[in-house]
Short mmCIF file of C-alpha atoms in Angstrom, two decimals:
data_model
loop_
_atom_site.label_atom_id
_atom_site.label_comp_id
_atom_site.label_asym_id
_atom_site.label_seq_id
_atom_site.Cartn_x
_atom_site.Cartn_y
_atom_site.Cartn_z
CA MET A 1 120.84 -147.99 -24.05
CA LEU A 2 120.26 -144.88 -26.14
CA LYS A 3 117.76 -145.88 -28.82
CA GLU A 4 116.90 -142.56 -30.44
CA LEU A 5 118.14 -138.99 -30.33
CA SER A 6 116.33 -136.02 -31.84
CA ILE A 7 117.77 -132.49 -31.96
CA LYS A 8 115.97 -129.43 -33.35
CA ASN A 9 117.19 -125.87 -33.78
CA TYR A 10 120.53 -126.29 -32.01
CA ALA A 11 123.81 -124.72 -33.24
CA LEU A 12 124.27 -125.91 -36.86
CA ILE A 13 121.52 -128.51 -36.53
CA ASP A 14 118.18 -127.65 -38.10
CA GLU A 15 116.57 -131.01 -37.41
CA LEU A 16 118.39 -134.29 -36.75
CA ASN A 17 116.99 -137.71 -35.91
CA VAL A 18 119.17 -140.76 -35.39
CA SER A 19 118.63 -144.29 -34.04
CA PHE A 20 121.37 -146.26 -32.29
CA VAL A 21 121.77 -149.99 -31.62
CA LYS A 22 123.20 -152.29 -28.99
CA GLY A 23 126.88 -153.05 -29.03
CA LEU A 24 129.60 -150.75 -30.39
CA ASN A 25 128.35 -147.62 -32.18
CA ILE A 26 131.07 -145.75 -34.08
CA ILE A 27 130.80 -142.04 -34.91
CA THR A 28 133.31 -140.44 -37.26
CA GLY A 29 133.62 -137.23 -39.22
CA GLU A 30 136.10 -134.64 -40.24
CA THR A 31 137.34 -132.08 -37.72
CA GLY A 32 134.72 -129.35 -37.44
CA ALA A 33 131.95 -131.48 -38.93
CA GLY A 34 129.85 -131.14 -35.77
CA LYS A 35 130.57 -134.14 -33.55
CA SER A 36 130.92 -131.80 -30.56
CA ILE A 37 127.57 -130.23 -31.48
CA LEU A 38 126.00 -133.69 -31.33
CA LEU A 39 127.45 -134.20 -27.84
CA GLY A 40 126.35 -130.72 -26.83
CA GLY A 41 122.75 -131.52 -27.75
CA LEU A 42 122.97 -134.81 -25.85
CA ALA A 43 124.37 -132.97 -22.82
CA LEU A 44 121.30 -130.72 -22.81
CA VAL A 45 118.87 -133.62 -22.59
CA LEU A 46 121.00 -135.11 -19.79
CA GLY A 47 120.46 -132.00 -17.68
CA LYS A 48 123.55 -129.89 -18.28
CA ARG A 49 123.33 -126.09 -18.16
CA ALA A 50 122.26 -124.43 -21.38
CA ASP A 51 124.04 -121.81 -23.46
CA LEU A 52 121.19 -119.86 -25.03
CA GLY A 53 123.61 -118.60 -27.66
CA GLN A 54 123.57 -122.13 -29.12
CA ILE A 55 119.93 -121.82 -30.24
CA LYS A 56 120.09 -121.76 -34.04
CA ASP A 57 116.99 -119.64 -34.68
CA SER A 58 116.35 -117.45 -31.63
CA SER A 59 112.70 -116.99 -32.61
CA LYS A 60 111.99 -120.70 -32.18
CA LYS A 61 112.48 -123.08 -29.32
CA CYS A 62 115.26 -125.65 -29.27
CA ILE A 63 114.12 -129.22 -28.52
CA VAL A 64 116.27 -132.24 -27.69
CA GLU A 65 114.67 -135.64 -27.08
CA ALA A 66 116.19 -138.99 -26.18
CA THR A 67 114.62 -142.43 -25.85
CA LEU A 68 116.50 -145.01 -23.79
CA GLU A 69 116.02 -148.69 -23.03
CA ILE A 70 117.06 -149.27 -19.39
CA ALA A 71 115.69 -152.73 -18.50
CA GLY A 72 118.04 -154.84 -16.40
CA PHE A 73 120.10 -152.00 -14.91
CA ASN A 74 118.35 -151.90 -11.50
CA LEU A 75 117.30 -148.26 -11.78
CA GLU A 76 113.87 -148.62 -10.16
CA GLU A 77 115.01 -147.14 -6.84
CA LEU A 78 116.63 -144.18 -8.62
CA PHE A 79 113.30 -143.21 -10.19
CA LYS A 80 111.40 -143.86 -6.96
CA SER A 81 113.79 -141.59 -5.02
CA HIS A 82 112.84 -138.75 -7.37
CA ASP A 83 109.11 -139.56 -7.14
CA LEU A 84 108.97 -140.72 -10.77
CA ASP A 85 107.27 -143.77 -12.27
CA TYR A 86 109.71 -146.34 -13.61
CA ASP A 87 109.41 -147.89 -17.06
CA ASP A 88 111.86 -150.05 -18.99
CA GLU A 89 111.80 -147.37 -21.69
CA VAL A 90 112.44 -143.79 -20.57
CA PHE A 91 111.83 -140.64 -22.58
CA LEU A 92 113.86 -137.50 -21.82
CA ARG A 93 113.00 -134.08 -23.24
CA ARG A 94 114.61 -130.66 -22.91
CA GLU A 95 113.27 -127.40 -24.33
CA LEU A 96 115.04 -124.03 -24.56
CA LEU A 97 112.50 -121.28 -25.17
CA PRO A 98 113.17 -118.02 -27.05
CA SER A 99 112.37 -116.18 -23.80
CA GLY A 100 115.47 -117.75 -22.25
CA LYS A 101 113.54 -120.17 -20.04
CA SER A 102 114.25 -123.90 -20.00
CA ARG A 103 111.90 -126.83 -19.45
CA ALA A 104 112.71 -130.47 -18.74
CA PHE A 105 110.59 -133.63 -18.86
CA ILE A 106 111.03 -137.28 -17.95
CA ASN A 107 108.35 -139.53 -19.46
CA ASP A 108 106.32 -136.36 -20.13
CA THR A 109 106.43 -135.40 -16.44
CA PRO A 110 107.85 -131.89 -15.87
CA VAL A 111 110.95 -132.06 -13.66
CA ARG A 112 113.58 -129.70 -12.29
CA LEU A 113 116.87 -129.50 -14.15
CA GLU A 114 118.65 -131.01 -11.12
CA THR A 115 116.38 -134.07 -11.36
CA LEU A 116 117.03 -134.45 -15.08
CA ASN A 117 120.77 -134.27 -14.40
CA ALA A 118 120.57 -136.79 -11.54
CA ILE A 119 118.67 -139.28 -13.71
CA GLY A 120 120.66 -138.59 -16.88
CA SER A 121 124.03 -139.12 -15.16
CA LYS A 122 122.94 -142.67 -14.26
CA LEU A 123 121.80 -143.47 -17.80
CA ILE A 124 124.67 -142.21 -19.96
CA ASP A 125 128.32 -141.62 -19.08
CA VAL A 126 129.97 -139.25 -21.55
CA HIS A 127 133.76 -139.37 -21.39
CA SER A 128 135.06 -136.25 -23.13
CA GLN A 129 138.63 -135.65 -24.20
CA ASN A 130 139.47 -133.36 -21.30
CA GLN A 131 138.19 -135.92 -18.78
CA THR A 132 141.37 -137.93 -19.34
CA LEU A 133 142.95 -135.26 -17.17
CA GLN A 134 140.79 -136.56 -14.33
CA LEU A 135 143.40 -139.27 -13.94
CA THR A 136 145.42 -136.65 -12.08
CA ASP A 137 142.50 -135.77 -9.80
CA GLU A 138 142.50 -137.55 -6.44
CA SER A 139 138.71 -137.51 -6.00
CA TYR A 140 138.24 -139.22 -9.40
CA LEU A 141 140.82 -141.88 -8.55
CA PHE A 142 139.08 -142.45 -5.22
CA SER A 143 135.78 -142.95 -7.07
CA ILE A 144 137.44 -145.70 -9.14
CA ILE A 145 138.90 -147.50 -6.11
CA ASP A 146 135.59 -147.19 -4.23
CA SER A 147 133.71 -148.69 -7.18
CA ILE A 148 136.09 -151.65 -7.27
CA SER A 149 136.07 -152.10 -3.49
CA GLY A 150 132.26 -152.08 -3.29
CA ASN A 151 132.25 -149.02 -1.04
CA ALA A 152 129.15 -147.42 -2.58
CA VAL A 153 126.73 -148.13 0.29
CA ILE A 154 129.26 -147.34 3.03
CA LEU A 155 130.38 -144.19 1.22
CA ASN A 156 126.79 -142.93 0.82
CA GLU A 157 126.20 -143.47 4.55
CA TYR A 158 129.49 -141.80 5.37
CA GLN A 159 128.79 -138.77 3.18
CA ASP A 160 125.27 -138.35 4.61
CA ILE A 161 126.77 -138.20 8.12
CA TRP A 162 129.65 -136.05 6.85
CA ASN A 163 127.18 -133.48 5.50
CA GLN A 164 125.43 -133.39 8.88
CA TYR A 165 128.80 -133.06 10.58
CA ARG A 166 129.83 -130.13 8.36
CA ILE A 167 126.51 -128.33 8.89
CA LEU A 168 126.66 -128.78 12.69
CA THR A 169 130.31 -127.72 12.73
CA ARG A 170 129.40 -124.55 10.89
CA ASP A 171 126.47 -123.95 13.27
CA LEU A 172 128.73 -124.51 16.28
CA GLU A 173 131.29 -122.02 14.97
CA ALA A 174 128.53 -119.46 14.42
CA LEU A 175 127.19 -120.00 17.97
CA LYS A 176 130.64 -119.65 19.49
CA LEU A 177 131.25 -116.45 17.54
CA ARG A 178 127.90 -115.11 18.68
CA GLN A 179 128.67 -116.11 22.25
CA LYS A 180 132.00 -114.30 22.04
CA GLU A 181 130.30 -111.17 20.74
CA ASP A 182 127.55 -111.44 23.35
CA LEU A 183 130.08 -111.74 26.15
CA LYS A 184 131.73 -108.53 24.97
CA ARG A 185 128.40 -106.72 25.31
CA ARG A 186 127.24 -108.62 28.36
CA ASP A 187 128.73 -106.36 31.07
CA TYR A 188 127.43 -103.18 29.48
CA ASN A 189 124.03 -104.73 28.81
CA ALA A 190 123.91 -105.99 32.39
CA PHE A 191 124.46 -102.42 33.58
CA LEU A 192 121.68 -101.17 31.29
CA LEU A 193 119.33 -103.90 32.48
CA GLU A 194 120.08 -103.11 36.12
CA GLU A 195 119.21 -99.46 35.44
CA LEU A 196 115.94 -100.49 33.85
CA ASN A 197 115.15 -102.90 36.68
CA GLU A 198 115.27 -99.95 39.08
CA ILE A 199 112.04 -98.77 37.48
CA LYS A 200 109.80 -100.75 39.79
CA ILE A 201 106.58 -99.41 38.33
CA THR A 202 104.06 -100.37 35.69
CA PRO A 203 102.77 -98.03 32.95
CA GLY A 204 99.57 -97.43 35.01
CA GLN A 205 101.56 -96.49 38.11
CA LEU A 206 103.35 -93.76 36.18
CA VAL A 207 100.11 -91.73 36.15
CA GLU A 208 99.90 -92.04 39.94
CA ILE A 209 103.52 -90.89 40.31
CA GLU A 210 102.89 -87.92 38.05
CA GLU A 211 99.82 -87.00 40.16
CA GLU A 212 101.79 -87.40 43.38
CA HIS A 213 104.52 -85.20 41.94
CA ALA A 214 101.99 -82.54 40.95
CA GLN A 215 100.39 -82.61 44.41
CA LEU A 216 103.66 -82.40 46.33
CA GLU A 217 105.05 -79.69 44.10
CA ASN A 218 101.85 -77.58 44.42
CA ALA A 219 100.90 -78.45 48.00
CA GLU A 220 100.64 -74.82 49.25
CA LEU A 221 98.51 -73.75 46.30
CA ILE A 222 96.21 -76.79 46.67
CA GLN A 223 95.86 -76.19 50.39
CA HIS A 224 95.05 -72.52 49.86
CA HIS A 225 92.28 -73.22 47.34
CA LEU A 226 90.77 -76.04 49.34
CA GLN A 227 90.66 -73.84 52.44
CA PHE A 228 89.01 -71.09 50.41
CA ALA A 229 86.39 -73.59 49.19
CA MET A 230 85.79 -74.69 52.76
CA GLN A 231 85.36 -71.05 53.82
CA VAL A 232 82.82 -70.38 51.06
CA LEU A 233 80.83 -73.48 51.89
CA SER A 234 81.02 -73.73 55.67
CA ASN A 235 81.52 -70.24 57.13
CA GLU A 236 79.09 -69.92 60.04
CA GLU A 237 77.95 -66.46 59.00
CA ILE A 238 78.27 -66.15 55.22
CA GLY A 239 78.89 -69.74 54.04
CA LEU A 240 76.66 -71.23 51.34
CA ILE A 241 75.42 -73.98 53.62
CA GLU A 242 74.23 -71.52 56.32
CA LYS A 243 72.57 -69.34 53.65
CA LEU A 244 70.73 -72.38 52.24
CA LYS A 245 69.60 -73.31 55.76
CA ASP A 246 68.08 -69.81 56.04
CA VAL A 247 66.29 -70.46 52.73
CA LYS A 248 65.01 -73.79 54.07
CA ARG A 249 63.67 -72.22 57.26
CA ASN A 250 61.72 -69.69 55.21
CA LEU A 251 60.33 -72.34 52.84
CA ASP A 252 59.28 -74.51 55.77
CA GLU A 253 56.62 -71.87 56.59
CA ILE A 254 54.96 -72.06 53.14
CA ALA A 255 55.61 -75.69 52.19
CA GLY A 256 52.21 -76.74 53.49
CA PHE A 257 50.34 -74.36 51.20
CA SER A 258 51.19 -76.17 47.97
CA SER A 259 52.91 -79.32 46.73
CA ASN A 260 55.06 -77.12 44.44
CA TYR A 261 56.42 -75.28 47.48
CA GLU A 262 57.08 -78.62 49.16
CA GLN A 263 59.10 -79.84 46.11
CA ILE A 264 61.20 -76.68 46.16
CA ASN A 265 61.81 -77.14 49.85
CA GLN A 266 62.92 -80.76 49.33
CA ARG A 267 65.35 -79.70 46.61
CA VAL A 268 66.91 -77.16 48.93
CA ILE A 269 67.25 -79.86 51.57
CA SER A 270 68.99 -82.10 48.99
CA ALA A 271 71.32 -79.25 48.03
CA ILE A 272 72.21 -78.70 51.67
CA ILE A 273 72.98 -82.42 52.09
CA GLU A 274 75.11 -82.43 48.90
CA LEU A 275 77.03 -79.30 49.92
CA GLU A 276 77.63 -80.69 53.42
CA ASP A 277 78.96 -83.90 51.82
CA LEU A 278 81.10 -81.87 49.42
CA ALA A 279 82.43 -79.79 52.30
CA SER A 280 83.31 -83.00 54.17
CA ASP A 281 85.26 -84.31 51.13
CA ILE A 282 87.09 -81.00 50.71
CA TYR A 283 87.97 -81.05 54.39
CA SER A 284 89.33 -84.60 54.05
CA GLN A 285 91.38 -83.67 50.99
CA GLU A 286 92.70 -80.53 52.66
CA SER A 287 93.70 -82.46 55.76
CA GLU A 288 95.70 -84.90 53.59
CA VAL A 289 97.70 -82.18 51.87
CA VAL A 290 101.22 -82.40 53.25
CA LEU A 291 104.06 -79.97 52.78
CA ASP A 292 106.79 -82.66 52.50
CA PRO A 293 110.01 -81.52 50.77
CA HIS A 294 111.62 -84.93 51.37
CA SER A 295 108.86 -86.85 49.55
CA LEU A 296 108.87 -84.25 46.78
CA ASN A 297 112.59 -84.75 46.37
CA GLU A 298 112.15 -88.55 46.13
CA VAL A 299 109.43 -88.25 43.50
CA ASN A 300 111.50 -85.69 41.58
CA GLN A 301 114.44 -88.10 41.50
CA LYS A 302 112.23 -90.95 40.31
CA MET A 303 110.74 -88.80 37.52
CA GLN A 304 114.17 -87.53 36.56
CA HIS A 305 115.50 -91.09 36.45
CA ILE A 306 112.71 -92.18 34.12
CA ASN A 307 113.20 -89.17 31.83
CA THR A 308 116.94 -89.79 31.73
CA LEU A 309 116.34 -93.39 30.65
CA LEU A 310 113.81 -92.27 28.04
CA MET A 311 116.43 -89.99 26.52
CA LYS A 312 119.20 -92.57 26.88
CA HIS A 313 117.26 -95.20 24.95
CA SER A 314 115.71 -92.70 22.51
CA VAL A 315 112.10 -93.55 23.31
CA ASN A 316 109.10 -91.43 24.24
CA SER A 317 107.09 -93.54 26.64
CA LEU A 318 107.44 -95.81 29.63
CA ASP A 319 105.81 -98.61 27.58
CA GLU A 320 108.69 -98.46 25.10
CA LEU A 321 111.20 -98.39 27.93
CA LEU A 322 109.69 -101.46 29.54
CA GLU A 323 109.74 -103.20 26.12
CA ILE A 324 113.47 -102.53 25.89
CA ARG A 325 113.89 -104.00 29.37
CA LEU A 326 112.02 -107.12 28.21
CA GLU A 327 114.30 -107.41 25.17
CA PHE A 328 117.38 -107.19 27.37
CA LYS A 329 115.99 -109.95 29.60
CA LYS A 330 115.32 -112.14 26.55
CA GLU A 331 118.83 -111.49 25.26
CA PHE A 332 120.30 -112.53 28.58
CA GLU A 333 118.20 -115.67 28.53
CA LEU A 334 119.41 -116.42 24.99
CA THR A 335 123.00 -115.82 26.02
CA ASN A 336 122.55 -118.22 28.90
CA ASN A 337 120.91 -120.74 26.54
CA LEU A 338 123.79 -120.41 24.07
CA GLU A 339 126.07 -122.32 26.41
CA GLU A 340 123.53 -125.13 26.65
CA ARG A 341 123.11 -125.21 22.86
CA ILE A 342 126.88 -125.21 22.36
CA VAL A 343 127.29 -128.14 24.75
CA THR A 344 124.47 -130.00 22.96
CA LEU A 345 126.07 -129.44 19.55
CA GLU A 346 129.50 -130.46 20.82
CA ASP A 347 128.03 -133.71 22.18
CA GLU A 348 126.26 -134.35 18.87
CA LEU A 349 129.48 -133.70 16.92
CA VAL A 350 131.36 -136.15 19.12
CA ARG A 351 128.70 -138.76 18.35
CA LEU A 352 128.80 -138.06 14.60
CA LYS A 353 132.60 -138.04 14.55
CA SER A 354 132.67 -141.42 16.22
CA GLY A 355 130.37 -142.79 13.53
CA LEU A 356 132.46 -141.19 10.79
CA ASN A 357 135.67 -142.71 12.17
CA GLN A 358 134.08 -146.16 12.20
CA LEU A 359 132.84 -145.81 8.61
CA ALA A 360 136.17 -144.30 7.51
CA LYS A 361 137.92 -147.38 8.91
CA ARG A 362 135.67 -149.67 6.88
CA LEU A 363 136.29 -147.57 3.75
CA SER A 364 140.03 -147.73 4.31
CA ASP A 365 140.02 -151.49 4.86
CA ASN A 366 138.16 -152.08 1.61
CA ARG A 367 140.36 -149.64 -0.30
CA LEU A 368 143.52 -151.32 0.98
CA LYS A 369 142.29 -154.56 -0.57
CA ALA A 370 141.16 -152.94 -3.82
CA ALA A 371 144.23 -150.76 -4.53
CA PRO A 372 146.64 -153.59 -5.44
CA VAL A 373 143.89 -155.36 -7.40
CA LEU A 374 143.37 -152.23 -9.48
CA GLY A 375 147.10 -151.93 -10.06
CA ARG A 376 147.43 -155.53 -11.27
CA GLN A 377 144.38 -155.30 -13.54
CA LEU A 378 145.69 -152.11 -15.12
CA GLU A 379 149.10 -153.64 -15.74
CA GLN A 380 147.53 -156.70 -17.39
CA LYS A 381 145.21 -154.69 -19.64
CA LEU A 382 147.99 -152.30 -20.71
CA GLN A 383 150.34 -155.09 -21.87
CA PRO A 384 148.70 -155.62 -25.29
CA LEU A 385 148.50 -151.83 -25.71
CA GLY A 386 152.28 -151.42 -26.05
CA MET A 387 152.85 -150.80 -22.35
CA SER A 388 154.11 -154.22 -21.26
CA ASN A 389 156.50 -152.69 -18.71
CA ALA A 390 153.92 -150.39 -17.13
CA LYS A 391 153.78 -150.64 -13.36
CA PHE A 392 151.53 -148.92 -10.83
CA GLN A 393 152.15 -148.12 -7.20
CA ILE A 394 148.81 -147.28 -5.61
CA GLU A 395 149.05 -146.52 -1.91
CA LEU A 396 146.61 -145.23 0.67
CA LEU A 397 147.90 -142.56 3.04
CA SER A 398 146.47 -142.37 6.54
CA LEU A 399 145.36 -138.83 7.41
CA ASP A 400 144.64 -137.30 10.80
CA GLN A 401 141.65 -135.27 9.67
CA LEU A 402 138.31 -136.45 8.35
CA SER A 403 137.29 -135.38 4.84
CA SER A 404 134.46 -136.12 2.43
CA ASN A 405 136.37 -139.27 1.38
CA GLY A 406 137.11 -140.56 4.86
CA LYS A 407 140.57 -140.37 6.40
CA ASP A 408 142.61 -141.47 3.41
CA GLY A 409 144.96 -139.75 1.04
CA LEU A 410 146.02 -141.38 -2.20
CA SER A 411 149.36 -141.86 -3.89
CA PHE A 412 148.87 -142.99 -7.50
CA LYS A 413 152.29 -143.46 -9.07
CA PHE A 414 153.32 -144.94 -12.39
CA THR A 415 156.30 -145.96 -14.43
CA ALA A 416 156.23 -147.03 -18.07
CA ASN A 417 159.73 -148.49 -18.29
CA LYS A 418 161.84 -151.06 -16.49
CA GLY A 419 164.30 -149.61 -14.07
CA SER A 420 162.57 -146.23 -13.96
CA LYS A 421 161.43 -144.86 -10.64
CA PHE A 422 157.79 -144.34 -9.85
CA ASN A 423 156.41 -140.81 -10.29
CA ASP A 424 153.01 -139.15 -10.09
CA LEU A 425 150.85 -140.14 -13.02
CA LYS A 426 150.36 -136.55 -14.17
CA THR A 427 154.10 -135.97 -14.53
CA SER A 428 155.25 -139.35 -15.83
CA ALA A 429 152.61 -140.40 -18.43
CA SER A 430 152.36 -139.00 -21.96
CA GLY A 431 149.06 -138.03 -23.57
CA GLY A 432 148.88 -141.33 -25.46
CA GLU A 433 149.68 -143.28 -22.33
CA LEU A 434 147.00 -141.42 -20.38
CA SER A 435 144.47 -142.28 -23.10
CA ARG A 436 145.31 -145.99 -22.87
CA ILE A 437 145.25 -145.95 -19.06
CA MET A 438 141.87 -144.23 -19.06
CA LEU A 439 140.43 -146.78 -21.50
CA CYS A 440 141.68 -149.61 -19.32
CA LEU A 441 140.21 -147.97 -16.22
CA LYS A 442 136.85 -147.61 -17.94
CA SER A 443 137.07 -151.25 -19.01
CA ILE A 444 137.76 -152.32 -15.41
CA LEU A 445 134.99 -150.12 -14.04
CA ALA A 446 132.53 -151.66 -16.48
CA GLN A 447 132.87 -154.90 -14.52
CA TYR A 448 131.73 -153.21 -11.29
CA THR A 449 129.30 -150.49 -12.34
CA LYS A 450 126.37 -150.87 -14.66
CA LEU A 451 125.46 -148.08 -17.04
CA PRO A 452 123.06 -148.42 -19.98
CA THR A 453 125.33 -146.35 -22.25
CA LEU A 454 128.96 -145.25 -22.25
CA ILE A 455 130.23 -142.67 -24.74
CA PHE A 456 133.92 -142.17 -25.54
CA ASP A 457 134.80 -138.88 -27.17
CA GLU A 458 138.19 -139.59 -28.78
CA ILE A 459 139.53 -141.53 -25.81
CA ASP A 460 141.99 -143.06 -28.29
CA THR A 461 143.76 -139.76 -28.96
CA GLY A 462 147.52 -140.08 -29.26
CA VAL A 463 147.71 -143.72 -30.40
CA SER A 464 147.82 -145.43 -33.81
CA GLY A 465 148.62 -148.62 -35.63
CA GLU A 466 148.52 -151.89 -33.72
CA ILE A 467 147.84 -150.12 -30.41
CA ALA A 468 144.78 -148.49 -31.94
CA ASP A 469 143.61 -151.92 -33.09
CA LYS A 470 144.01 -153.32 -29.56
CA MET A 471 142.09 -150.39 -28.09
CA GLY A 472 139.33 -151.11 -30.58
CA GLU A 473 139.24 -154.71 -29.40
CA ILE A 474 138.89 -153.57 -25.78
CA MET A 475 135.97 -151.35 -26.76
CA LYS A 476 134.40 -154.21 -28.69
CA SER A 477 134.72 -156.44 -25.64
CA MET A 478 133.18 -153.78 -23.40
CA SER A 479 130.22 -153.32 -25.76
CA ARG A 480 129.12 -156.91 -25.20
CA HIS A 481 127.90 -155.89 -21.73
CA PHE A 482 126.34 -152.48 -22.48
CA GLN A 483 125.96 -150.00 -25.30
CA LEU A 484 129.23 -148.27 -26.14
CA MET A 485 129.51 -145.28 -28.47
CA SER A 486 132.92 -144.14 -29.64
CA ILE A 487 133.71 -140.91 -31.45
CA THR A 488 137.04 -141.63 -33.10
CA HIS A 489 139.53 -140.58 -35.77
CA LEU A 490 141.18 -144.00 -35.83
CA PRO A 491 140.22 -146.38 -38.67
CA GLN A 492 141.32 -149.39 -36.58
CA VAL A 493 138.75 -148.49 -33.92
CA ALA A 494 136.06 -147.52 -36.43
CA ALA A 495 136.30 -150.89 -38.11
CA LYS A 496 135.35 -152.66 -34.86
CA GLY A 497 131.89 -151.07 -34.72
CA ASP A 498 128.63 -152.94 -35.01
CA VAL A 499 127.23 -149.85 -36.70
CA HIS A 500 128.95 -146.78 -38.12
CA TYR A 501 127.67 -143.19 -38.32
CA ARG A 502 129.25 -140.27 -40.14
CA VAL A 503 128.76 -136.67 -39.02
CA PHE A 504 129.08 -134.16 -41.84
CA LYS A 505 128.32 -130.61 -42.89
CA GLU A 506 126.30 -129.73 -45.94
CA ASP A 507 125.16 -126.48 -47.54
CA SER A 508 121.42 -125.91 -47.69
CA GLY A 509 120.54 -122.68 -49.43
CA GLU A 510 122.19 -119.84 -47.54
CA GLN A 511 123.17 -121.89 -44.50
CA THR A 512 125.49 -124.70 -43.49
CA LEU A 513 123.96 -127.55 -41.50
CA THR A 514 125.32 -130.47 -39.51
CA ASN A 515 123.81 -133.89 -40.12
CA ILE A 516 124.48 -137.54 -39.33
CA LYS A 517 124.08 -140.63 -41.46
CA GLU A 518 124.23 -144.35 -40.75
CA LEU A 519 126.63 -145.93 -43.23
CA ASP A 520 126.03 -149.14 -45.13
CA GLN A 521 128.87 -151.57 -45.78
CA ALA A 522 130.09 -149.89 -48.95
CA GLU A 523 129.96 -146.46 -47.36
CA ARG A 524 131.90 -147.76 -44.36
CA VAL A 525 134.66 -148.95 -46.65
CA GLN A 526 134.82 -145.51 -48.24
CA GLU A 527 134.82 -143.70 -44.87
CA ILE A 528 137.52 -145.90 -43.33
CA ALA A 529 139.64 -145.57 -46.46
CA LYS A 530 139.49 -141.79 -46.09
CA MET A 531 140.46 -142.13 -42.42
CA LEU A 532 143.48 -144.16 -43.52
CA GLY A 533 144.63 -141.12 -45.46
CA GLY A 534 144.46 -142.85 -48.84
CA VAL A 535 144.01 -139.82 -51.05
CA GLU A 536 146.77 -140.57 -53.50
CA LYS A 537 146.66 -144.35 -53.10
CA PHE A 538 142.94 -144.67 -52.64
CA ASP A 539 142.76 -148.18 -54.12
CA SER A 540 145.22 -149.56 -51.60
CA ALA A 541 143.38 -147.68 -48.86
CA ILE A 542 140.14 -149.33 -49.98
CA LEU A 543 141.79 -152.75 -49.75
CA HIS A 544 143.16 -151.91 -46.29
CA ALA A 545 139.72 -150.70 -45.18
CA LYS A 546 138.10 -153.95 -46.33
CA GLN A 547 140.75 -155.92 -44.46
CA LEU A 548 140.03 -153.97 -41.28
CA LEU A 549 136.31 -154.52 -41.63
CA ASN A 550 136.77 -158.22 -42.20
#
């Protein structure tokens, strides 16, 4: 249960501290007094999104703190699932900083806002006025039937698999779209890859091809110069080798006169040997020079093909061209793998769908049992609330397609009068009737779901008199099992409270502030008398208020 609530620097609240008790807590106040501000502050500490415009003084931070007693509600696993230590008393804190940032804490441990919201939603259920319209929402009605039918565990398992199924379905659609696009490009890319595969050379071989091209294209010139070199070196009359041999013969005659002459002679011999070897190499090279127009044409075509591909793919080197070829090969491999991945995903989806269908059947079976039970319980609880002829027709509709709820649709029809035909709840129930139906639903749900605190924000709108008194009795009965807080304008409901708080505005200097006060018995009489509208006949209103309280 909510033990304490503290709000600082929020809307019209400067600083507010209030303690609550077990049982039925009543909150009243004139329209515009600030009851919605109180709920707004509570929503912040339960993890709802913040409106920074609600900070009262933008130069200071806004702080909302709540202390709750949660022993006996089996919430240990909830805290463990969020990696938080469990304690029978939990402390929630929310801070809105002037910078616009927000901080959240659970038992002084910093947490993400999503964590605060996940924990807070299991601690306090705030039923606002507009939530009565949820009665016309199929997903909300399903949540009621599933709570009554005990479907929580099955539904969690189903929705886990359903989320996997949706993700894989989306992935499969993306793969099939990619495959379709790839197949459109496949023929053209295959042609490009075939062109690139014709380049049966490596980057190092390109240098050899370029040399071969240069040699074939300049064969006559190369041959001419090599022959000239041979002539200069090896001519029998004027060649360098013959001239050096003449030098050697002359040096042979003086080599014995000095070691210096001998060294010179040896060097000449070495030069002759080197030149003879050089001449031999030049002769070999010259003999290999071939005037081959056919080979030249082949090399020209190969070079032209490479250059054409370089231009076609907008690259400057063979390395880049070969990299493109590698990318094409990888793309083809991926395209081929797509089919395998698609088949794998399809098999997995078949498996998941089978599991979903089995769980959906179990959900449906349980709902079929719970739907008439819910209808009967509602009819019984509405009888003392002036709706003795109310009847419900709650039917499950079998659907062909799976959804997040299983394979069921829901028909929730209602009639308030004998002899009237059943119609959809949203078109056949008045605002006051919807309020009473919602209260009865909450009362029924309280038997199946455990929450430390339930807050009704004017759930009794649209009713009065004896009906209001009966609604107050239902709330009183509910509060025996958990803490119930009711914001109300009805004196009949207010009189049923174990404790009564009044929200009011007061002027403080140059500003108007919202505050809350716990009323003693005398103050309760005064407050309920005002709610009875006893302005002119205040004495009789006082007597009526005392009767209600007694």
